[in-house]
Amino acid sequence: MTLRLTLAHDEWRAHQRALISEVPGTVPVAKGNGYGFGLDMLARESSELGTDTLAVGMAQEVAAVRTAGWQGDVVVLNPWRPGDVAATTLLDDPRVITMISRSEDLEAVSRSHPHARVQLEIETSMHRHGLPPNDLPAELGTLRFEGWSIHLPAKGSLHEATELARRALQCRKGALWLSHLSVADYGVLRTSVDAPTRMRIGTRLWLGAPSALATTADVLDIHRIRRGERLGYHQSRARRDGFIVVASGGTAHGIALGAPVPQRSLRQRAVTIAESVLEATGRTLSPFTIGGRKRPFAEPPHMHSSMLWVAGDEPGVEVGQDIPMTCRMTTTTFDEITLV
Ligand SMILES: *Cc1c(COP(=O)(O)O)cnc(C)c1O
């Protein structure tokens, strides 16, 4: 009963090494569900890559990468806030770098932990966290300043990065820690500023070689259903003859949680409309493929398995078979990762 990620390990690692050689100063990012691989696996891979620093999302994730053997520095990307006990404890850890994004937090930390290692985050066009770029603090007391953090939107602009870097370095010399610049733009910036540069990469590093990844589910059961018969928790009636195919993978794995996706193209909007029509008829397209086609859910997925609907006289699949499943790697937890 397994939702499985099959990983071509050599190909995956070759991609990481190729990317890192193109992006000097790479800082691997291991956060959340570990991009589908788990934080422990990413911590071990990062140790193999030989980088000196690893970035995690939040204070609570530091222990996981340490337990997995990561010995280098750890940057916590989420900014420190008063009252965050886990983050405050880490201010005493000489191998942890804390992100500061508000002037009042800077004051609080320099009072309570005057020798903490800190990065200062600058507000970008993303407007998530950060100190206003026109009012950056120059005075840091005895804090160990590790550099400036610039977290750009998904397709970060070189112009914005350059302008923020200029303001930051005018205020105080230090390393620039960037996110979401293209490899080419990062190369331009790196050679045009008089400061060390670092590039935090998660998605492109871990998920940048999709051909190395295969995600599959086991078929656990198949049941013949006649038109008009009731089925599932909700006992809805089948409108046609067909089959229920029970596959591993449910809400516990993060399957079909329906997180919104950004919709830029007409095609994406059309897909959403098509899916809504399906939903209006009581069916939602599942991420599972049987016989070369994505199949609808027979009902909303359960904790560990999903009931799929295959109309017709043949289920097109057997119990025990693996079926392809597409998923968002940042929300899926696999039962097993198989290295091939
Ligand atoms: C999550 C995160 C990253 C990595 O983002 P990807 O898109 O996965 O590469 C980089 N920088 C910051 C500040 C982040 O929070």
mmCIF file of C-alpha atoms and ligand atoms in Angstrom:
data_model
loop_
_atom_site.group_PDB
_atom_site.id
_atom_site.type_symbol
_atom_site.label_atom_id
_atom_site.label_comp_id
_atom_site.label_asym_id
_atom_site.label_seq_id
_atom_site.Cartn_x
_atom_site.Cartn_y
_atom_site.Cartn_z
ATOM 1 C CA MET A 1 0.000 0.000 0.000
ATOM 2 C CA THR A 2 2.456 2.513 -1.210
ATOM 3 C CA LEU A 3 2.734 5.905 -2.764
ATOM 4 C CA ARG A 4 6.184 5.750 -4.252
ATOM 5 C CA LEU A 5 8.810 8.130 -5.546
ATOM 6 C CA THR A 6 11.309 6.337 -7.746
ATOM 7 C CA LEU A 7 14.462 8.353 -8.094
ATOM 8 C CA ALA A 8 17.233 7.883 -10.663
ATOM 9 C CA HIS A 9 19.836 8.804 -8.101
ATOM 10 C CA ASP A 10 22.834 9.332 -10.403
ATOM 11 C CA GLU A 11 20.871 11.497 -12.818
ATOM 12 C CA TRP A 12 19.417 13.523 -9.938
ATOM 13 C CA ARG A 13 22.835 14.084 -8.407
ATOM 14 C CA ALA A 14 24.431 14.901 -11.756
ATOM 15 C CA HIS A 15 21.844 17.670 -12.209
ATOM 16 C CA GLN A 16 22.625 19.109 -8.754
ATOM 17 C CA ARG A 17 26.332 19.114 -9.442
ATOM 18 C CA ALA A 18 25.905 20.702 -12.859
ATOM 19 C CA LEU A 19 23.730 23.470 -11.405
ATOM 20 C CA ILE A 20 26.082 24.153 -8.509
ATOM 21 C CA SER A 21 29.058 24.405 -10.822
ATOM 22 C CA GLU A 22 27.154 27.064 -12.786
ATOM 23 C CA VAL A 23 26.083 28.919 -9.656
ATOM 24 C CA PRO A 24 29.047 29.558 -7.373
ATOM 25 C CA GLY A 25 27.931 30.214 -3.815
ATOM 26 C CA THR A 26 24.846 27.989 -3.990
ATOM 27 C CA VAL A 27 23.043 27.479 -0.703
ATOM 28 C CA PRO A 28 20.733 24.454 -0.917
ATOM 29 C CA VAL A 29 17.276 25.039 0.575
ATOM 30 C CA ALA A 30 15.700 22.172 2.558
ATOM 31 C CA LYS A 31 12.353 23.110 4.029
ATOM 32 C CA GLY A 32 8.769 22.018 4.454
ATOM 33 C CA ASN A 33 8.249 18.480 3.222
ATOM 34 C CA GLY A 34 11.782 18.515 1.795
ATOM 35 C CA TYR A 35 10.405 19.052 -1.724
ATOM 36 C CA GLY A 36 8.960 15.521 -1.537
ATOM 37 C CA PHE A 37 12.274 13.921 -0.549
ATOM 38 C CA GLY A 38 12.153 14.741 3.155
ATOM 39 C CA LEU A 39 14.449 17.056 5.094
ATOM 40 C CA ASP A 40 16.702 14.182 6.180
ATOM 41 C CA MET A 41 17.437 13.099 2.627
ATOM 42 C CA LEU A 42 18.112 16.680 1.481
ATOM 43 C CA ALA A 43 20.416 17.233 4.463
ATOM 44 C CA ARG A 44 22.408 14.123 3.513
ATOM 45 C CA GLU A 45 22.546 15.136 -0.164
ATOM 46 C CA SER A 46 23.677 18.626 0.810
ATOM 47 C CA SER A 47 26.473 17.153 2.925
ATOM 48 C CA GLU A 48 27.576 15.176 -0.144
ATOM 49 C CA LEU A 49 27.498 18.311 -2.274
ATOM 50 C CA GLY A 50 30.076 19.868 0.013
ATOM 51 C CA THR A 51 28.409 23.265 0.449
ATOM 52 C CA ASP A 52 29.199 25.097 3.686
ATOM 53 C CA THR A 53 25.681 26.385 4.411
ATOM 54 C CA LEU A 54 22.186 24.935 4.237
ATOM 55 C CA ALA A 55 18.984 26.992 4.409
ATOM 56 C CA VAL A 56 15.868 25.769 6.204
ATOM 57 C CA GLY A 57 12.469 27.417 6.331
ATOM 58 C CA MET A 58 11.936 27.706 10.041
ATOM 59 C CA ALA A 59 13.611 27.211 13.386
ATOM 60 C CA GLN A 60 11.802 23.934 14.048
ATOM 61 C CA GLU A 61 13.451 22.405 10.971
ATOM 62 C CA VAL A 62 17.029 22.868 12.197
ATOM 63 C CA ALA A 63 16.888 19.766 14.424
ATOM 64 C CA ALA A 64 15.822 17.580 11.488
ATOM 65 C CA VAL A 65 18.816 18.490 9.329
ATOM 66 C CA ARG A 66 21.202 18.160 12.285
ATOM 67 C CA THR A 67 19.832 14.708 13.111
ATOM 68 C CA ALA A 68 20.400 13.730 9.489
ATOM 69 C CA GLY A 69 24.053 14.630 9.891
ATOM 70 C CA TRP A 70 24.308 18.169 8.530
ATOM 71 C CA GLN A 71 27.287 19.757 10.308
ATOM 72 C CA GLY A 72 27.707 23.074 8.538
ATOM 73 C CA ASP A 73 25.995 26.402 9.066
ATOM 74 C CA VAL A 74 22.220 26.663 8.859
ATOM 75 C CA VAL A 75 20.342 29.798 7.785
ATOM 76 C CA VAL A 76 16.748 30.004 8.983
ATOM 77 C CA LEU A 77 14.867 31.778 6.187
ATOM 78 C CA ASN A 78 11.733 32.769 8.089
ATOM 79 C CA PRO A 79 12.523 35.947 9.974
ATOM 80 C CA TRP A 80 12.836 35.967 13.757
ATOM 81 C CA ARG A 81 9.903 37.325 15.726
ATOM 82 C CA PRO A 82 9.540 38.080 19.428
ATOM 83 C CA GLY A 83 7.878 35.193 21.223
ATOM 84 C CA ASP A 84 9.175 32.558 18.799
ATOM 85 C CA VAL A 85 10.772 30.298 21.387
ATOM 86 C CA ALA A 86 12.405 27.888 18.925
ATOM 87 C CA ALA A 87 13.971 30.725 16.922
ATOM 88 C CA THR A 88 15.118 32.525 20.070
ATOM 89 C CA THR A 89 16.883 29.406 21.371
ATOM 90 C CA LEU A 90 18.844 29.231 18.116
ATOM 91 C CA LEU A 91 20.251 32.735 18.641
ATOM 92 C CA ASP A 92 22.732 31.051 21.004
ATOM 93 C CA ASP A 93 23.789 28.448 18.405
ATOM 94 C CA PRO A 94 27.083 29.495 16.790
ATOM 95 C CA ARG A 95 26.267 27.532 13.629
ATOM 96 C CA VAL A 96 22.873 29.125 13.034
ATOM 97 C CA ILE A 97 22.234 32.369 11.155
ATOM 98 C CA THR A 98 19.006 34.178 12.045
ATOM 99 C CA MET A 99 17.055 36.337 9.612
ATOM 100 C CA ILE A 100 16.026 39.789 10.815
ATOM 101 C CA SER A 101 13.419 41.704 8.842
ATOM 102 C CA ARG A 102 12.147 44.521 11.105
ATOM 103 C CA SER A 103 14.040 47.251 12.923
ATOM 104 C CA GLU A 104 12.282 46.503 16.224
ATOM 105 C CA ASP A 105 13.415 42.880 15.969
ATOM 106 C CA LEU A 106 16.959 44.027 15.291
ATOM 107 C CA GLU A 107 16.882 46.082 18.469
ATOM 108 C CA ALA A 108 15.364 43.260 20.503
ATOM 109 C CA VAL A 109 17.898 40.671 19.313
ATOM 110 C CA SER A 110 20.893 42.949 19.774
ATOM 111 C CA ARG A 111 19.754 43.559 23.355
ATOM 112 C CA SER A 112 18.997 39.926 24.253
ATOM 113 C CA HIS A 113 21.684 38.142 22.162
ATOM 114 C CA PRO A 114 24.347 40.718 21.301
ATOM 115 C CA HIS A 115 26.640 38.160 19.624
ATOM 116 C CA ALA A 116 24.076 36.329 17.469
ATOM 117 C CA ARG A 117 24.809 35.724 13.784
ATOM 118 C CA VAL A 118 22.262 37.634 11.708
ATOM 119 C CA GLN A 119 21.306 38.385 8.144
ATOM 120 C CA LEU A 120 19.249 41.454 7.369
ATOM 121 C CA GLU A 121 16.407 40.929 4.932
ATOM 122 C CA ILE A 122 15.476 43.744 2.571
ATOM 123 C CA GLU A 123 11.902 44.206 1.376
ATOM 124 C CA THR A 124 11.626 43.430 -2.342
ATOM 125 C CA SER A 125 8.805 43.783 -4.882
ATOM 126 C CA MET A 126 7.410 40.584 -3.387
ATOM 127 C CA HIS A 127 6.521 42.506 -0.191
ATOM 128 C CA ARG A 128 6.597 39.488 2.084
ATOM 129 C CA HIS A 129 9.181 40.288 4.741
ATOM 130 C CA GLY A 130 11.996 42.786 4.919
ATOM 131 C CA LEU A 131 13.368 46.116 6.050
ATOM 132 C CA PRO A 132 12.395 49.044 3.826
ATOM 133 C CA PRO A 133 15.227 49.561 1.305
ATOM 134 C CA ASN A 134 15.198 53.335 1.808
ATOM 135 C CA ASP A 135 15.735 52.965 5.546
ATOM 136 C CA LEU A 136 18.309 50.228 6.131
ATOM 137 C CA PRO A 137 20.035 50.117 9.511
ATOM 138 C CA ALA A 138 23.780 50.749 9.574
ATOM 139 C CA GLU A 139 24.245 50.231 13.305
ATOM 140 C CA LEU A 140 24.399 46.588 14.411
ATOM 141 C CA GLY A 141 26.280 46.853 17.697
ATOM 142 C CA THR A 142 28.155 43.636 18.439
ATOM 143 C CA LEU A 143 25.896 41.388 16.349
ATOM 144 C CA ARG A 144 27.761 39.201 13.842
ATOM 145 C CA PHE A 145 26.582 40.532 10.495
ATOM 146 C CA GLU A 146 26.449 37.738 7.905
ATOM 147 C CA GLY A 147 25.042 39.770 5.043
ATOM 148 C CA TRP A 148 21.945 41.027 3.267
ATOM 149 C CA SER A 149 19.066 38.860 2.144
ATOM 150 C CA ILE A 150 17.219 39.685 -1.088
ATOM 151 C CA HIS A 151 14.272 37.385 -1.780
ATOM 152 C CA LEU A 152 12.946 38.189 -5.244
ATOM 153 C CA PRO A 153 9.662 37.070 -6.864
ATOM 154 C CA ALA A 154 9.660 33.847 -8.870
ATOM 155 C CA LYS A 155 11.247 35.422 -11.943
ATOM 156 C CA GLY A 156 13.482 37.872 -10.144
ATOM 157 C CA SER A 157 14.707 40.870 -12.092
ATOM 158 C CA LEU A 158 18.400 41.657 -12.357
ATOM 159 C CA HIS A 159 17.557 45.351 -12.279
ATOM 160 C CA GLU A 160 15.796 45.071 -8.928
ATOM 161 C CA ALA A 161 18.530 42.860 -7.469
ATOM 162 C CA THR A 162 21.235 45.284 -8.598
ATOM 163 C CA GLU A 163 19.439 48.302 -7.191
ATOM 164 C CA LEU A 164 18.777 46.658 -3.799
ATOM 165 C CA ALA A 165 22.351 45.350 -3.653
ATOM 166 C CA ARG A 166 23.663 48.860 -4.319
ATOM 167 C CA ARG A 167 21.594 50.353 -1.499
ATOM 168 C CA ALA A 168 22.551 47.551 0.887
ATOM 169 C CA LEU A 169 26.278 47.774 0.225
ATOM 170 C CA GLN A 170 26.174 51.556 0.499
ATOM 171 C CA CYS A 171 24.770 51.085 3.974
ATOM 172 C CA ARG A 172 27.105 48.304 5.030
ATOM 173 C CA LYS A 173 29.532 45.887 3.383
ATOM 174 C CA GLY A 174 28.557 42.241 3.558
ATOM 175 C CA ALA A 175 27.596 39.179 1.572
ATOM 176 C CA LEU A 176 24.479 39.240 -0.621
ATOM 177 C CA TRP A 177 22.162 36.250 -0.226
ATOM 178 C CA LEU A 178 19.823 36.101 -3.205
ATOM 179 C CA SER A 179 16.859 34.007 -4.277
ATOM 180 C CA HIS A 180 15.209 33.501 -7.655
ATOM 181 C CA LEU A 181 17.598 35.101 -10.103
ATOM 182 C CA SER A 182 18.293 33.218 -13.324
ATOM 183 C CA VAL A 183 21.714 31.610 -13.592
ATOM 184 C CA ALA A 184 22.724 34.207 -16.183
ATOM 185 C CA ASP A 185 21.489 37.195 -14.149
ATOM 186 C CA TYR A 186 23.168 35.870 -11.031
ATOM 187 C CA GLY A 187 26.405 35.596 -13.009
ATOM 188 C CA VAL A 188 26.095 39.252 -14.068
ATOM 189 C CA LEU A 189 25.332 40.440 -10.548
ATOM 190 C CA ARG A 190 28.070 38.348 -8.972
ATOM 191 C CA THR A 191 30.751 39.845 -11.158
ATOM 192 C CA SER A 192 29.429 43.406 -10.910
ATOM 193 C CA VAL A 193 29.280 43.847 -7.122
ATOM 194 C CA ASP A 194 32.137 44.161 -4.712
ATOM 195 C CA ALA A 195 30.819 41.607 -2.211
ATOM 196 C CA PRO A 196 30.556 37.849 -1.814
ATOM 197 C CA THR A 197 27.310 36.487 -3.288
ATOM 198 C CA ARG A 198 25.247 33.476 -2.329
ATOM 199 C CA MET A 199 22.279 31.984 -4.159
ATOM 200 C CA ARG A 200 19.594 30.052 -2.250
ATOM 201 C CA ILE A 201 18.079 27.344 -4.445
ATOM 202 C CA GLY A 202 15.435 24.755 -3.661
ATOM 203 C CA THR A 203 13.128 23.933 -6.557
ATOM 204 C CA ARG A 204 15.715 24.210 -9.333
ATOM 205 C CA LEU A 205 18.177 22.113 -7.364
ATOM 206 C CA TRP A 206 15.943 19.282 -6.164
ATOM 207 C CA LEU A 207 13.222 19.295 -8.827
ATOM 208 C CA GLY A 208 15.149 20.596 -11.827
ATOM 209 C CA ALA A 209 15.636 17.156 -13.426
ATOM 210 C CA PRO A 210 12.061 15.890 -13.756
ATOM 211 C CA SER A 211 13.142 12.915 -15.871
ATOM 212 C CA ALA A 212 14.940 11.560 -12.782
ATOM 213 C CA LEU A 213 11.653 11.350 -10.875
ATOM 214 C CA ALA A 214 8.738 8.944 -11.253
ATOM 215 C CA THR A 215 5.740 9.024 -8.929
ATOM 216 C CA THR A 216 3.448 6.012 -8.774
ATOM 217 C CA ALA A 217 0.695 4.461 -6.687
ATOM 218 C CA ASP A 218 -0.269 0.829 -6.070
ATOM 219 C CA VAL A 219 -3.659 -0.422 -7.169
ATOM 220 C CA LEU A 220 -5.166 -1.995 -4.046
ATOM 221 C CA ASP A 221 -8.619 -3.131 -5.159
ATOM 222 C CA ILE A 222 -10.984 -3.171 -8.109
ATOM 223 C CA HIS A 223 -14.793 -3.504 -7.912
ATOM 224 C CA ARG A 224 -17.364 -3.880 -10.660
ATOM 225 C CA ILE A 225 -20.151 -1.324 -10.264
ATOM 226 C CA ARG A 226 -23.478 -1.350 -12.107
ATOM 227 C CA ARG A 227 -25.384 1.725 -13.138
ATOM 228 C CA GLY A 228 -27.603 2.929 -10.292
ATOM 229 C CA GLU A 229 -25.616 1.125 -7.589
ATOM 230 C CA ARG A 230 -24.583 3.148 -4.552
ATOM 231 C CA LEU A 231 -20.908 3.596 -3.709
ATOM 232 C CA GLY A 232 -18.462 5.206 -1.322
ATOM 233 C CA TYR A 233 -18.814 6.936 2.048
ATOM 234 C CA HIS A 234 -21.413 9.227 0.591
ATOM 235 C CA GLN A 235 -23.381 6.473 -1.164
ATOM 236 C CA SER A 236 -23.820 8.368 -4.399
ATOM 237 C CA ARG A 237 -25.297 6.409 -7.304
ATOM 238 C CA ALA A 238 -23.223 5.323 -10.301
ATOM 239 C CA ARG A 239 -24.599 6.937 -13.434
ATOM 240 C CA ARG A 240 -23.065 4.291 -15.676
ATOM 241 C CA ASP A 241 -21.540 0.832 -15.511
ATOM 242 C CA GLY A 242 -17.907 0.915 -14.556
ATOM 243 C CA PHE A 243 -15.284 0.123 -11.958
ATOM 244 C CA ILE A 244 -14.064 1.500 -8.702
ATOM 245 C CA VAL A 245 -10.273 1.308 -8.660
ATOM 246 C CA VAL A 246 -8.797 1.873 -5.211
ATOM 247 C CA ALA A 247 -5.284 3.334 -5.372
ATOM 248 C CA SER A 248 -2.847 4.133 -2.585
ATOM 249 C CA GLY A 249 -2.398 7.828 -1.919
ATOM 250 C CA GLY A 250 -4.844 10.113 -0.131
ATOM 251 C CA THR A 251 -5.123 13.260 1.897
ATOM 252 C CA ALA A 252 -2.497 11.952 4.352
ATOM 253 C CA HIS A 253 -0.008 12.107 1.486
ATOM 254 C CA GLY A 254 -1.187 15.544 0.429
ATOM 255 C CA ILE A 255 -3.014 14.258 -2.653
ATOM 256 C CA ALA A 256 -5.790 16.376 -4.176
ATOM 257 C CA LEU A 257 -5.779 19.115 -1.606
ATOM 258 C CA GLY A 258 -6.855 21.558 -4.279
ATOM 259 C CA ALA A 259 -4.330 24.304 -3.580
ATOM 260 C CA PRO A 260 -4.814 27.122 -6.065
ATOM 261 C CA VAL A 261 -2.298 27.445 -8.873
ATOM 262 C CA PRO A 262 -1.388 30.768 -10.436
ATOM 263 C CA GLN A 263 -3.272 31.062 -13.693
ATOM 264 C CA ARG A 264 -1.609 33.145 -16.309
ATOM 265 C CA SER A 265 -2.481 31.546 -19.609
ATOM 266 C CA LEU A 266 -5.808 31.094 -21.325
ATOM 267 C CA ARG A 267 -5.061 27.400 -21.515
ATOM 268 C CA GLN A 268 -4.697 27.176 -17.728
ATOM 269 C CA ARG A 269 -8.016 28.954 -17.320
ATOM 270 C CA ALA A 270 -9.620 26.551 -19.794
ATOM 271 C CA VAL A 271 -8.315 23.584 -17.802
ATOM 272 C CA THR A 272 -9.855 25.037 -14.653
ATOM 273 C CA ILE A 273 -13.190 25.526 -16.387
ATOM 274 C CA ALA A 274 -13.083 21.940 -17.673
ATOM 275 C CA GLU A 275 -12.303 20.716 -14.165
ATOM 276 C CA SER A 276 -15.120 22.793 -12.707
ATOM 277 C CA VAL A 277 -17.561 21.292 -15.198
ATOM 278 C CA LEU A 278 -16.415 17.835 -14.149
ATOM 279 C CA GLU A 279 -16.828 18.848 -10.514
ATOM 280 C CA ALA A 280 -20.333 20.170 -11.185
ATOM 281 C CA THR A 281 -21.265 16.717 -12.447
ATOM 282 C CA GLY A 282 -20.005 15.289 -9.190
ATOM 283 C CA ARG A 283 -16.577 14.172 -10.391
ATOM 284 C CA THR A 284 -13.137 15.688 -9.999
ATOM 285 C CA LEU A 285 -10.218 14.681 -12.164
ATOM 286 C CA SER A 286 -7.693 12.792 -10.046
ATOM 287 C CA PRO A 287 -3.917 12.866 -10.502
ATOM 288 C CA PHE A 288 -3.898 9.088 -11.192
ATOM 289 C CA THR A 289 -3.518 7.713 -14.705
ATOM 290 C CA ILE A 290 -5.092 4.428 -15.846
ATOM 291 C CA GLY A 291 -4.878 3.281 -19.452
ATOM 292 C CA GLY A 292 -3.097 6.469 -20.482
ATOM 293 C CA ARG A 293 -5.753 8.815 -19.086
ATOM 294 C CA LYS A 294 -6.259 10.717 -15.861
ATOM 295 C CA ARG A 295 -9.329 9.280 -14.137
ATOM 296 C CA PRO A 296 -11.908 11.061 -12.012
ATOM 297 C CA PHE A 297 -12.219 10.435 -8.311
ATOM 298 C CA ALA A 298 -15.281 8.325 -7.506
ATOM 299 C CA GLU A 299 -15.460 10.379 -4.297
ATOM 300 C CA PRO A 300 -13.142 12.716 -2.419
ATOM 301 C CA PRO A 301 -9.874 10.980 -1.450
ATOM 302 C CA HIS A 302 -9.530 9.310 1.947
ATOM 303 C CA MET A 303 -6.659 9.490 4.384
ATOM 304 C CA HIS A 304 -4.457 6.867 2.723
ATOM 305 C CA SER A 305 -6.220 5.815 -0.448
ATOM 306 C CA SER A 306 -8.334 7.168 -3.264
ATOM 307 C CA MET A 307 -11.330 5.639 -5.035
ATOM 308 C CA LEU A 308 -11.119 6.248 -8.780
ATOM 309 C CA TRP A 309 -13.834 5.817 -11.353
ATOM 310 C CA VAL A 310 -13.216 3.925 -14.599
ATOM 311 C CA ALA A 311 -16.288 3.807 -16.816
ATOM 312 C CA GLY A 312 -16.843 0.901 -19.212
ATOM 313 C CA ASP A 313 -16.432 -2.860 -19.344
ATOM 314 C CA GLU A 314 -12.729 -3.176 -18.533
ATOM 315 C CA PRO A 315 -10.896 -1.592 -15.620
ATOM 316 C CA GLY A 316 -7.700 -1.484 -17.692
ATOM 317 C CA VAL A 317 -5.565 -2.265 -14.672
ATOM 318 C CA GLU A 318 -4.939 -5.060 -12.148
ATOM 319 C CA VAL A 319 -4.552 -5.207 -8.397
ATOM 320 C CA GLY A 320 -0.871 -4.873 -7.506
ATOM 321 C CA GLN A 321 -0.018 -2.841 -10.569
ATOM 322 C CA ASP A 322 1.709 0.558 -10.297
ATOM 323 C CA ILE A 323 -0.101 3.470 -11.891
ATOM 324 C CA PRO A 324 1.447 6.853 -12.690
ATOM 325 C CA MET A 325 0.415 9.689 -10.424
ATOM 326 C CA THR A 326 1.238 13.348 -10.906
ATOM 327 C CA CYS A 327 1.612 15.513 -7.858
ATOM 328 C CA ARG A 328 2.937 18.722 -6.534
ATOM 329 C CA MET A 329 6.225 17.675 -4.948
ATOM 330 C CA THR A 330 6.093 20.412 -2.322
ATOM 331 C CA THR A 331 2.841 19.092 -0.864
ATOM 332 C CA THR A 332 3.266 15.337 -1.267
ATOM 333 C CA THR A 333 4.630 12.917 1.308
ATOM 334 C CA PHE A 334 5.667 9.584 -0.154
ATOM 335 C CA ASP A 335 5.522 6.297 1.722
ATOM 336 C CA GLU A 336 8.717 5.129 0.090
ATOM 337 C CA ILE A 337 11.532 6.562 -1.965
ATOM 338 C CA THR A 338 13.203 3.960 -4.156
ATOM 339 C CA LEU A 339 16.621 4.753 -5.559
ATOM 340 C CA VAL A 340 17.390 3.220 -8.915
HETATM 341 C C1 LIG B 1 11.932 28.814 -0.103
HETATM 342 C C2 LIG B 1 12.931 29.892 -0.342
HETATM 343 C C3 LIG B 1 13.867 29.752 -1.362
HETATM 344 C C4 LIG B 1 13.879 28.583 -2.285
HETATM 345 O O1 LIG B 1 12.835 28.708 -3.184
HETATM 346 P P1 LIG B 1 12.710 27.753 -4.443
HETATM 347 O O2 LIG B 1 11.743 28.449 -5.307
HETATM 348 O O3 LIG B 1 12.232 26.451 -3.941
HETATM 349 O O4 LIG B 1 14.077 27.661 -5.034
HETATM 350 C C5 LIG B 1 14.801 30.738 -1.522
HETATM 351 N N1 LIG B 1 14.818 31.811 -0.715
HETATM 352 C C6 LIG B 1 13.933 31.982 0.286
HETATM 353 C C7 LIG B 1 14.031 33.185 1.157
HETATM 354 C C8 LIG B 1 12.951 31.032 0.495
HETATM 355 O O5 LIG B 1 12.065 31.196 1.494
#
